[in-house]
XYZ file of C-alpha atoms in Angstrom:
654
model
C -10.092 29.821 33.222
C -7.313 30.943 35.707
C -4.070 29.890 34.305
C -2.263 30.547 37.543
C -4.529 27.934 39.192
C -3.850 25.407 36.435
C -0.067 26.125 36.733
C -0.225 25.545 40.492
C -2.216 22.296 40.348
C -0.108 21.077 37.528
C 3.169 21.723 39.353
C 1.841 20.218 42.590
C 0.979 16.843 40.822
C 3.842 16.698 38.374
C 6.521 17.271 40.992
C 4.921 14.879 43.550
C 5.080 12.009 40.996
C 8.786 12.317 40.427
C 9.472 12.973 44.087
C 8.503 9.328 44.675
C 11.049 6.617 43.532
C 8.018 4.526 42.629
C 7.300 6.930 39.573
C 10.755 6.232 38.059
C 10.358 2.426 38.538
C 7.019 2.708 36.569
C 8.585 4.734 33.780
C 11.527 2.267 33.654
C 9.048 -0.802 33.354
C 7.159 1.127 30.725
C 10.310 1.791 28.674
C 11.509 -1.885 29.137
C 8.060 -3.323 28.141
C 7.936 -1.099 25.022
C 11.574 -2.151 23.824
C 10.670 -5.729 24.427
C 7.403 -5.628 22.653
C 9.074 -3.875 19.644
C 12.172 -5.972 19.334
C 11.861 -9.224 21.087
C 9.176 -11.076 18.961
C 10.443 -13.049 16.076
C 8.141 -11.313 13.733
C 10.470 -8.290 14.062
C 13.434 -10.121 12.577
C 11.310 -12.121 10.088
C 9.963 -8.750 8.646
C 13.408 -7.322 8.499
C 11.865 -3.692 8.637
C 13.230 -0.919 10.856
C 9.992 0.139 12.268
C 7.755 -0.285 15.390
C 5.070 -2.648 13.901
C 5.345 -5.065 16.815
C 5.160 -2.251 19.353
C 1.984 -1.005 17.668
C 0.344 -4.343 18.254
C 1.212 -4.531 21.929
C 0.958 -0.830 22.872
C -2.710 -0.801 24.147
C -1.899 -3.842 26.437
C 1.374 -2.040 27.781
C -0.618 1.189 28.475
C -3.392 -0.796 30.192
C -0.943 -1.395 32.877
C 1.001 2.016 32.837
C -1.662 4.498 32.589
C -3.534 3.377 35.701
C -0.093 3.690 37.437
C -0.042 7.276 36.669
C -3.805 8.080 37.430
C -4.407 6.029 40.483
C -3.018 8.810 42.701
C -4.682 11.801 40.780
C -7.515 12.133 43.269
C -7.434 8.912 45.423
C -4.275 9.985 47.026
C -5.739 13.328 47.825
C -8.721 11.644 49.595
C -6.399 9.353 51.309
C -4.212 12.071 52.758
C -7.387 14.305 53.497
C -6.181 17.095 51.293
C -8.936 17.033 48.880
C -11.054 19.306 50.989
C -8.192 21.702 51.215
C -7.878 21.606 47.390
C -11.536 22.274 46.978
C -11.480 25.302 49.178
C -9.001 27.215 47.047
C -10.461 29.967 44.704
C -10.789 27.679 41.728
C -13.578 26.011 39.919
C -14.050 22.270 39.682
C -13.053 22.308 36.052
C -9.671 24.080 36.791
C -8.897 21.477 39.352
C -9.615 18.598 37.015
C -7.946 19.978 33.990
C -4.840 20.898 36.056
C -4.529 17.344 37.237
C -5.110 16.039 33.809
C -2.364 18.186 32.424
C 0.043 16.896 35.167
C -0.818 13.387 34.092
C -0.289 14.167 30.475
C 3.162 15.694 31.423
C 4.206 12.622 33.193
C 3.106 10.356 30.317
C 4.903 12.694 27.801
C 8.145 12.283 29.818
C 7.906 8.517 29.927
C 7.012 8.592 26.049
C 10.234 10.713 25.383
C 12.512 8.224 27.253
C 10.868 5.315 25.283
C 11.302 7.289 22.062
C 14.880 7.869 22.550
C 15.651 4.248 23.589
C 13.710 2.689 20.587
C 15.210 5.126 18.053
C 18.715 4.257 19.230
C 18.000 0.607 18.758
C 16.416 1.037 15.393
C 19.490 3.266 14.181
C 21.863 0.583 15.344
C 20.124 -2.160 13.245
C 18.971 -0.207 10.166
C 17.644 2.951 8.726
C 14.271 3.800 10.179
C 11.753 5.988 8.348
C 11.819 9.194 10.366
C 8.374 10.392 9.385
C 6.838 6.906 10.274
C 8.522 6.810 13.563
C 7.265 10.227 14.310
C 3.820 9.393 13.456
C 3.895 6.210 15.588
C 4.875 8.272 18.619
C 2.384 10.974 17.967
C -0.281 8.267 17.910
C 1.014 6.807 21.162
C 0.631 10.371 22.769
C -2.862 10.678 21.529
C -3.780 7.138 22.811
C -2.394 8.125 26.092
C -4.504 11.387 26.188
C -7.579 9.154 25.856
C -6.693 6.522 28.501
C -5.376 9.037 30.923
C -8.732 10.741 31.061
C -10.474 7.277 31.480
C -8.155 6.480 34.333
C -8.796 9.792 35.967
C -12.551 8.917 36.261
C -11.541 5.720 38.213
C -9.297 7.628 40.564
C -12.303 9.955 41.467
C -14.314 6.972 42.649
C -11.971 5.763 45.514
C -9.526 6.738 48.079
C -7.518 3.622 47.840
C -4.617 3.622 45.433
C -4.851 -0.119 44.652
C -8.418 0.071 44.120
C -7.705 3.122 41.859
C -5.250 1.135 39.772
C -7.517 -1.771 39.346
C -10.495 0.370 38.357
C -8.313 2.306 36.008
C -7.284 -0.934 34.331
C -10.891 -2.154 34.116
C -12.319 1.076 32.748
C -9.639 1.187 29.998
C -9.841 -2.462 29.107
C -12.934 -2.159 26.812
C -11.141 0.415 24.664
C -7.742 -1.384 24.693
C -9.094 -4.849 24.045
C -12.082 -4.201 21.805
C -10.043 -5.061 18.752
C -9.941 -8.706 19.823
C -13.835 -8.846 20.007
C -13.791 -11.477 17.423
C -12.685 -14.132 19.911
C -15.839 -13.873 21.925
C -18.600 -12.799 19.429
C -19.652 -13.256 15.791
C -18.016 -11.322 12.879
C -20.771 -8.758 12.476
C -20.914 -7.834 16.082
C -17.064 -7.910 16.407
C -16.602 -5.453 13.571
C -18.937 -2.841 15.204
C -17.120 -3.344 18.475
C -13.684 -3.186 16.787
C -14.645 0.231 15.083
C -14.778 1.671 18.610
C -11.361 0.348 19.555
C -8.301 2.270 20.237
C -6.307 -0.035 17.823
C -8.802 0.812 15.075
C -8.240 4.444 15.344
C -4.376 4.049 16.005
C -4.085 2.121 12.797
C -3.411 5.278 10.748
C -0.723 6.501 12.862
C 0.844 3.022 12.658
C 0.998 3.521 8.910
C 2.517 6.999 9.206
C -0.622 8.780 8.530
C -1.904 11.562 10.864
C -5.755 11.550 10.268
C -8.043 14.228 11.794
C -10.765 11.643 12.418
C -8.410 9.743 14.571
C -7.450 12.665 16.554
C -11.017 13.652 17.021
C -11.836 10.191 18.349
C -8.994 10.406 21.134
C -9.814 13.945 21.974
C -13.594 13.176 22.121
C -12.870 10.236 24.510
C -10.767 12.533 26.783
C -13.321 15.337 26.680
C -16.249 13.104 27.782
C -14.184 11.453 30.610
C -12.862 14.864 31.821
C -16.474 16.107 31.861
C -17.504 13.042 33.809
C -14.535 13.576 36.332
C -15.744 17.127 36.805
C -19.273 15.960 37.524
C -17.841 13.398 40.065
C -15.757 15.962 41.919
C -18.728 18.589 41.789
C -21.326 16.097 43.120
C -20.815 17.473 46.663
C -22.768 20.380 45.489
C -25.998 18.718 44.823
C -26.024 15.211 46.404
C -27.417 16.385 49.745
C -30.277 18.504 48.115
C -33.716 17.403 47.861
C -33.424 17.420 44.163
C -30.139 15.419 44.132
C -31.629 12.702 42.378
C -33.067 14.799 39.489
C -29.566 16.532 39.183
C -27.976 13.146 38.951
C -30.134 12.215 36.145
C -29.534 15.573 34.645
C -25.830 15.100 34.467
C -26.120 11.677 33.205
C -28.062 13.006 30.327
C -25.470 15.714 29.888
C -22.693 13.113 29.812
C -24.520 10.917 27.323
C -25.324 13.911 25.158
C -21.567 14.848 25.096
C -20.719 11.312 24.264
C -23.255 11.326 21.349
C -21.778 14.569 20.055
C -18.290 13.165 20.186
C -19.356 10.079 18.303
C -21.155 12.355 15.698
C -17.945 14.393 15.276
C -15.938 11.214 14.719
C -18.409 10.101 11.955
C -18.394 13.453 10.254
C -14.665 13.548 10.118
C -14.499 10.054 8.787
C -16.581 11.158 5.908
C -14.491 14.287 5.269
C -11.229 13.326 6.656
C -8.110 15.323 6.451
C -4.894 13.173 6.284
C -1.152 13.754 6.206
C 1.133 11.039 5.277
C 4.470 11.621 7.136
C 6.399 8.503 5.928
C 9.420 9.351 3.748
C 8.155 7.332 0.666
C 4.523 8.229 1.155
C 3.746 4.484 1.324
C 0.032 5.210 2.549
C -0.713 7.972 -0.053
C -2.915 7.210 -2.988
C -2.167 9.012 -6.206
C -4.401 11.731 -7.541
C -5.527 9.705 -10.488
C -6.465 6.706 -8.313
C -8.480 9.087 -5.970
C -10.269 10.446 -8.972
C -11.071 6.931 -10.250
C -12.408 5.731 -7.009
C -14.564 8.873 -6.476
C -15.973 8.613 -9.829
C -16.969 4.893 -9.688
C -20.624 4.450 -10.679
C -21.651 1.049 -9.976
C -25.212 -0.376 -9.340
C -23.644 -2.812 -7.023
C -20.964 -2.302 -4.480
C -17.363 -3.534 -5.120
C -16.223 -6.236 -2.789
C -12.510 -6.836 -2.284
C -11.321 -10.075 -0.467
C -7.670 -10.262 0.293
C -6.186 -13.516 1.373
C -2.935 -12.568 3.082
C -0.565 -14.787 5.253
C -0.154 -13.508 8.707
C 3.630 -14.011 8.506
C 5.726 -13.714 5.174
C 9.441 -13.915 4.557
C 11.474 -10.682 4.897
C 11.646 -10.262 1.056
C 7.889 -10.016 0.946
C 7.371 -8.061 4.172
C 7.178 -4.639 2.329
C 4.763 -5.958 -0.373
C 2.444 -7.283 2.336
C 2.598 -3.981 4.182
C 1.842 -1.906 0.994
C -0.975 -4.204 0.065
C -2.692 -3.913 3.452
C -2.176 -0.049 3.593
C -3.497 0.346 0.094
C -6.609 -1.747 0.864
C -7.484 0.397 3.883
C -7.088 3.525 1.627
C -9.351 2.058 -0.912
C -12.012 1.233 1.546
C -11.918 4.806 3.057
C -11.962 6.496 -0.483
C -14.682 4.346 -1.725
C -17.132 5.791 0.743
C -19.515 2.735 1.014
C -19.059 1.666 -2.638
C -15.809 -0.359 -1.902
C -15.834 -2.816 0.922
C -12.627 -4.674 1.999
C -12.147 -7.924 3.879
C -8.719 -8.975 4.817
C -8.634 -12.732 5.576
C -5.616 -14.160 7.338
C -4.840 -17.211 5.450
C -2.510 -20.117 5.981
C -1.990 -23.437 3.888
C -4.227 -26.277 4.384
C -6.798 -24.269 6.365
C -10.460 -23.718 5.522
C -9.685 -20.091 4.391
C -7.095 -21.462 1.859
C -9.637 -23.992 0.545
C -12.310 -21.330 -0.002
C -9.622 -19.140 -1.712
C -8.855 -22.013 -4.037
C -12.367 -23.090 -4.840
C -14.057 -19.698 -5.326
C -11.250 -17.514 -6.806
C -8.377 -19.868 -7.855
C -6.024 -18.190 -5.355
C -3.376 -20.787 -4.422
C -0.402 -20.529 -2.034
C 2.872 -19.569 -3.690
C 6.087 -21.244 -2.742
C 8.837 -18.607 -2.043
C 12.309 -18.946 -0.492
C 13.023 -17.586 2.879
C 16.014 -17.353 5.201
C 15.528 -18.093 8.970
C 18.572 -17.809 11.202
C 20.822 -18.284 8.454
C 19.256 -21.381 7.139
C 17.372 -21.287 3.702
C 14.010 -22.890 3.288
C 10.793 -22.714 1.230
C 7.439 -21.339 2.487
C 3.980 -21.257 1.078
C 2.413 -17.793 1.408
C -0.848 -16.112 0.348
C -0.757 -12.640 -1.108
C -3.777 -12.573 -3.447
C -7.019 -10.481 -3.927
C -10.360 -11.076 -5.485
C -12.415 -8.166 -6.763
C -16.177 -8.711 -7.460
C -19.046 -6.567 -8.523
C -22.128 -8.281 -9.549
C -21.142 -11.183 -11.836
C -17.843 -9.549 -12.902
C -14.809 -11.008 -11.195
C -11.211 -9.975 -11.327
C -8.522 -12.000 -9.477
C -4.918 -11.172 -8.642
C -3.490 -14.501 -7.584
C -0.338 -13.216 -6.118
C 1.352 -9.867 -5.442
C 4.899 -10.685 -6.087
C 7.963 -8.565 -5.017
C 8.148 -5.201 -6.990
C 4.402 -5.546 -7.986
C 2.860 -1.987 -8.228
C 0.132 -2.781 -5.584
C -1.824 0.334 -6.149
C -1.972 -0.104 -10.028
C -2.863 -3.761 -9.714
C -5.841 -2.983 -7.279
C -7.219 0.136 -9.038
C -7.134 -1.754 -12.350
C -8.992 -4.641 -10.792
C -11.480 -2.371 -9.212
C -12.231 -0.349 -12.479
C -12.395 -3.577 -14.518
C -14.867 -5.079 -12.196
C -16.987 -1.891 -12.121
C -17.181 -2.107 -16.044
C -19.640 -4.662 -16.810
C -18.409 -4.687 -20.362
C -14.666 -4.925 -20.942
C -12.697 -3.404 -23.845
C -11.619 -5.865 -26.582
C -7.891 -6.123 -27.279
C -6.705 -8.101 -30.362
C -3.370 -9.797 -30.179
C -1.840 -10.405 -33.697
C -0.375 -13.935 -34.103
C 3.172 -13.509 -34.956
C 6.413 -15.670 -34.445
C 6.589 -14.038 -30.952
C 3.854 -16.466 -30.015
C 2.581 -14.488 -27.072
C -0.199 -17.203 -26.496
C 2.393 -20.038 -26.412
C 2.950 -22.873 -28.903
C 5.010 -25.830 -29.714
C 8.715 -25.200 -30.156
C 9.805 -27.586 -33.086
C 13.452 -26.853 -32.396
C 13.412 -28.055 -28.765
C 10.347 -30.324 -29.052
C 8.744 -28.618 -25.980
C 5.718 -26.615 -25.461
C 6.160 -22.810 -25.079
C 4.147 -21.132 -22.155
C 2.005 -18.239 -22.593
C 3.720 -14.917 -22.139
C 3.078 -13.160 -18.762
C 1.805 -10.012 -20.560
C -1.140 -11.996 -21.982
C -2.188 -12.966 -18.522
C -1.763 -9.398 -17.294
C -3.954 -8.081 -20.135
C -6.606 -10.698 -19.561
C -7.125 -9.147 -16.082
C -8.363 -5.947 -17.656
C -9.426 -6.648 -21.192
C -11.254 -9.243 -23.373
C -8.205 -10.661 -25.179
C -8.727 -12.148 -28.516
C -6.225 -13.846 -30.661
C -6.218 -12.497 -34.298
C -4.790 -14.293 -37.347
C -3.758 -12.074 -40.157
C -3.800 -14.961 -42.699
C -7.359 -13.682 -43.687
C -8.336 -10.133 -43.984
C -8.943 -8.401 -40.565
C -12.591 -7.463 -40.435
C -13.266 -7.376 -36.834
C -13.004 -4.126 -35.001
C -10.983 -4.044 -31.738
C -10.436 -1.200 -29.292
C -6.724 -1.800 -30.002
C -4.765 -4.302 -31.942
C -1.479 -5.361 -30.249
C 1.241 -6.416 -32.765
C 4.458 -7.836 -31.346
C 7.247 -8.423 -33.918
C 5.092 -7.896 -37.015
C 8.202 -8.135 -39.158
C 7.855 -11.951 -38.747
C 4.514 -12.016 -40.659
C 4.544 -13.633 -44.057
C 3.719 -11.539 -47.274
C -0.070 -12.228 -47.201
C -0.290 -11.675 -43.469
C 1.608 -8.452 -43.754
C -0.713 -7.112 -46.504
C -3.675 -7.834 -44.323
C -2.227 -6.357 -41.400
C -1.224 -2.990 -43.240
C -4.708 -2.959 -44.698
C -6.223 -2.902 -41.259
C -3.892 -0.179 -40.170
C -4.861 1.941 -43.249
C -8.616 1.298 -42.481
C -8.197 3.128 -39.128
C -7.885 0.142 -36.670
C -5.956 1.434 -33.488
C -2.706 -0.420 -33.156
C 0.134 -0.652 -30.678
C 3.319 -2.083 -32.466
C 6.366 -3.515 -30.742
C 9.243 -4.138 -33.122
C 12.613 -5.508 -31.857
C 15.651 -5.511 -34.198
C 17.357 -8.015 -32.072
C 15.148 -9.833 -29.584
C 18.001 -11.363 -27.542
C 15.655 -12.129 -24.548
C 13.163 -14.192 -26.655
C 14.848 -17.243 -27.908
C 13.690 -18.321 -31.496
C 11.965 -15.043 -32.435
C 13.564 -13.406 -35.499
C 14.748 -9.719 -35.454
C 13.651 -7.257 -37.957
C 16.097 -8.198 -40.663
C 16.626 -11.907 -39.662
C 14.955 -14.814 -41.550
C 12.106 -16.526 -40.017
C 12.922 -19.938 -38.421
C 11.984 -23.143 -40.157
C 8.567 -24.715 -39.058
C 10.262 -28.250 -39.576
C 12.429 -27.844 -36.555
C 15.324 -30.429 -36.460
C 14.005 -31.983 -39.653
C 14.867 -28.754 -41.585
C 18.195 -30.277 -42.425
C 16.324 -32.763 -44.731
C 14.252 -30.171 -46.464
C 14.827 -26.855 -48.476
C 17.155 -24.419 -46.655
C 15.789 -21.083 -45.058
C 12.608 -20.451 -43.377
C 9.287 -19.121 -44.603
C 9.450 -15.735 -46.553
C 8.629 -12.513 -44.727
C 6.430 -9.807 -45.744
C 7.844 -6.181 -46.449
C 7.938 -4.407 -43.058
C 8.725 -1.204 -45.016
C 5.156 -0.980 -46.166
C 4.053 -0.663 -42.643
C 6.645 1.988 -41.885
C 5.323 3.899 -44.907
C 1.751 3.937 -43.611
C 2.907 5.053 -40.157
C 5.195 7.761 -41.386
C 8.297 6.281 -39.526
C 11.729 5.572 -40.642
C 13.777 2.713 -39.088
C 17.400 3.627 -38.635
C 19.122 0.891 -40.893
C 22.294 0.243 -42.862
C 22.890 0.379 -46.548
C 23.845 -3.172 -47.196
C 21.803 -5.510 -49.360
C 19.332 -7.768 -47.643
C 20.485 -11.212 -46.754
C 18.580 -14.209 -48.209
C 15.252 -14.617 -46.396
C 15.007 -11.094 -45.124
C 13.025 -8.118 -46.268
C 14.565 -4.674 -46.226
C 17.875 -3.437 -44.913
C 19.307 -4.490 -41.479
C 18.319 -2.073 -38.922
C 20.753 -0.444 -36.507
C 20.954 -1.109 -32.823
C 21.188 1.627 -30.339
C 23.893 1.895 -27.696
C 24.175 4.332 -24.920
C 27.129 5.010 -22.539
C 25.078 5.296 -19.473
C 24.574 2.690 -16.706
C 23.045 3.954 -13.365
C 23.754 0.638 -11.791
C 27.407 0.121 -11.868
C 27.211 -3.293 -10.181
C 25.576 -4.593 -13.336
C 28.334 -5.074 -15.854
C 26.278 -4.881 -18.911
C 27.201 -3.855 -22.461
C 26.279 -0.442 -23.931
C 23.503 -2.092 -26.030
C 21.481 -2.456 -22.744
C 19.946 1.163 -22.830
C 18.868 2.581 -19.556
C 16.275 5.401 -19.777
C 15.508 7.437 -16.567
C 13.610 10.707 -15.970
C 16.704 12.837 -16.311
C 19.476 10.571 -17.588
C 21.443 11.784 -14.411
C 21.281 15.396 -15.378
C 21.233 15.061 -19.042
C 18.268 15.507 -21.429
C 14.849 14.187 -20.185
C 14.472 10.510 -21.157
C 10.646 10.267 -20.959
C 8.083 12.594 -22.282
C 6.389 14.024 -19.192
C 3.648 15.503 -21.094
C 2.126 12.201 -22.178
C 0.137 9.872 -19.636
C 1.884 6.836 -21.134
C 5.360 7.845 -19.905
C 4.695 10.596 -17.264
C 5.938 9.454 -13.955
C 8.090 6.636 -15.162
C 11.318 6.366 -13.304
C 13.546 3.947 -15.129
C 13.218 1.517 -18.080
C 15.725 -0.850 -19.610
C 15.844 -1.450 -23.231
C 17.964 -4.378 -24.412
C 19.461 -3.849 -27.810
C 16.764 -1.411 -28.984
C 16.173 0.086 -32.463
C 15.660 3.666 -33.351
C 12.995 5.359 -35.368
C 12.510 8.878 -36.815
C 9.883 10.766 -38.453
C 9.153 10.544 -42.146
C 8.650 14.190 -43.015
C 6.646 13.047 -46.317
C 3.874 11.603 -44.574
C 1.238 13.762 -42.695
C 0.969 12.168 -39.272
C 1.121 13.422 -35.701
C 4.576 12.329 -34.223
C 4.957 12.293 -30.540
C 8.171 10.891 -29.105
C 7.808 9.087 -25.871
C 11.331 7.964 -25.061
C 14.712 9.532 -26.176
C 18.463 8.719 -25.407
C 21.018 11.216 -24.650
C 22.406 12.322 -27.969
C 25.810 13.098 -26.408
C 26.176 9.539 -25.119
C 24.322 7.324 -27.591
C 24.667 6.102 -31.175
C 23.976 3.226 -33.493
C 25.787 0.091 -34.645
C 25.097 -2.526 -37.136
C 22.915 -5.372 -35.997
C 25.507 -8.062 -37.190
C 28.166 -6.613 -34.975
């Protein structure tokens, strides 16, 4: 390849475009259309996100008009002016002429894209704080889309000497690729899915999420390579059309072109299977954690896992990021599942056929959330739910609320559905009443605690009453506020712990956020409610929580005062810490914040344990403190620590 020839052809076409005022007009129109598509739709303001999501939707349609304006004169103008023969007589190969003109078209498109980039970036910076990596990935994707469409448009230009016809042919040739993602409007779902897989929008989707994927790049370069080869065949047909074997040569080049197209399609399929991806977004919103990747790759299911997501097309701005994270994560799961995980995203609105099916089959209902539109507050019903099925097993996440860890919820649901037999989790019946109950004091029914609903998504949850000896075996027994157990119940519970039953114990010296639940040293409430004034004073007796601490080898930080009536053991201390990373929250020191570094102090979480590794921040309201009993031979692994320089303990009664 002669680089000086490429340089000469490139400069000739590049300079010629900018020597004509019409070229500047087309660039200005392109920039204007791009800005209008990005910022004019109401969805941009509803989403309240400083990104180019709206432009990503309309970009193929915009390029469908702009690309032919660049390519229509690539060869048609040469033929119109009669300079094509002169160009073909220079000492250059057909490939060098075609590639030089292609580079000129790419250069023109790149200049237009740079103007659009600067304009849109300035607008985003004036309204918010855009994600730089996501913005860069979007424009890199636009550039690759342009590479493919420019090559297609050049083929149209080689077929005519009329600029207008060249423009129309360029538009028609690019239309199937640009509009294939809308195939569902004219054909069935199965056929539409296959057509959509070949569309520009489908392969640009990764760039739209801030991910640069090798498979998408191979797709765009493959389209460009096939079309450039076809353009070279068209410009070189003068060599063989007049020969006696011209028809045979024509079939020969058709076979070559089809073979190259098949090779390009095969390369795309190969790189889809072994894709290399780089997430450029600042918060890596499209990057799945290593643990999730490992779990998905190790899935061993006889039947594939199906995920149906019922998602509202438009949600209030407070839920826009959650919706985006959900859709991004679903796409990643489908890719990593490699045929074992199929994902179907169903746009769902209230009072439609889709919403009726979601309710009947999976119990997914619309959730009413507040929204603000042009300063006015109103309520909207939206869908953000998923149903994961595998065989007869079904796991449903009815709604992904704000702040919900989407990846965790999805991978938990997938793994639970893949396990045809769930682990058994026992929940000890205590005064915390996680399963709900009737409150005698208020005369109202207590709802089930949210943690029970979360656990039921993953485990076979069983309520355990310690009034009788605990003979069943559970994978783990959850005990919340066991200090509220009666003497007989405490004895049975401690016996189960001694017998080797795995337990998870949560004890709160002062449960200020759970009304009616007694603290460790507080007497139990009376079961008679308002009628207690007519009966004997005091609640039911409590068991000796000290016997449980002795078995566990733990010491509870407590005072030395004598126990009050109705309580067992000394009153425990409450921990305080002079550290609040959120100054706007004026909270007392007994609201203990723990983060990974305690703002430069000692590490708050044990990073060596999977339970706490990766945690960023946890708030403990009025927590207690435990230490190791050196007289008991147990393995002691602290998970959370306060900063000893800024923390201490106070009496619970204070």
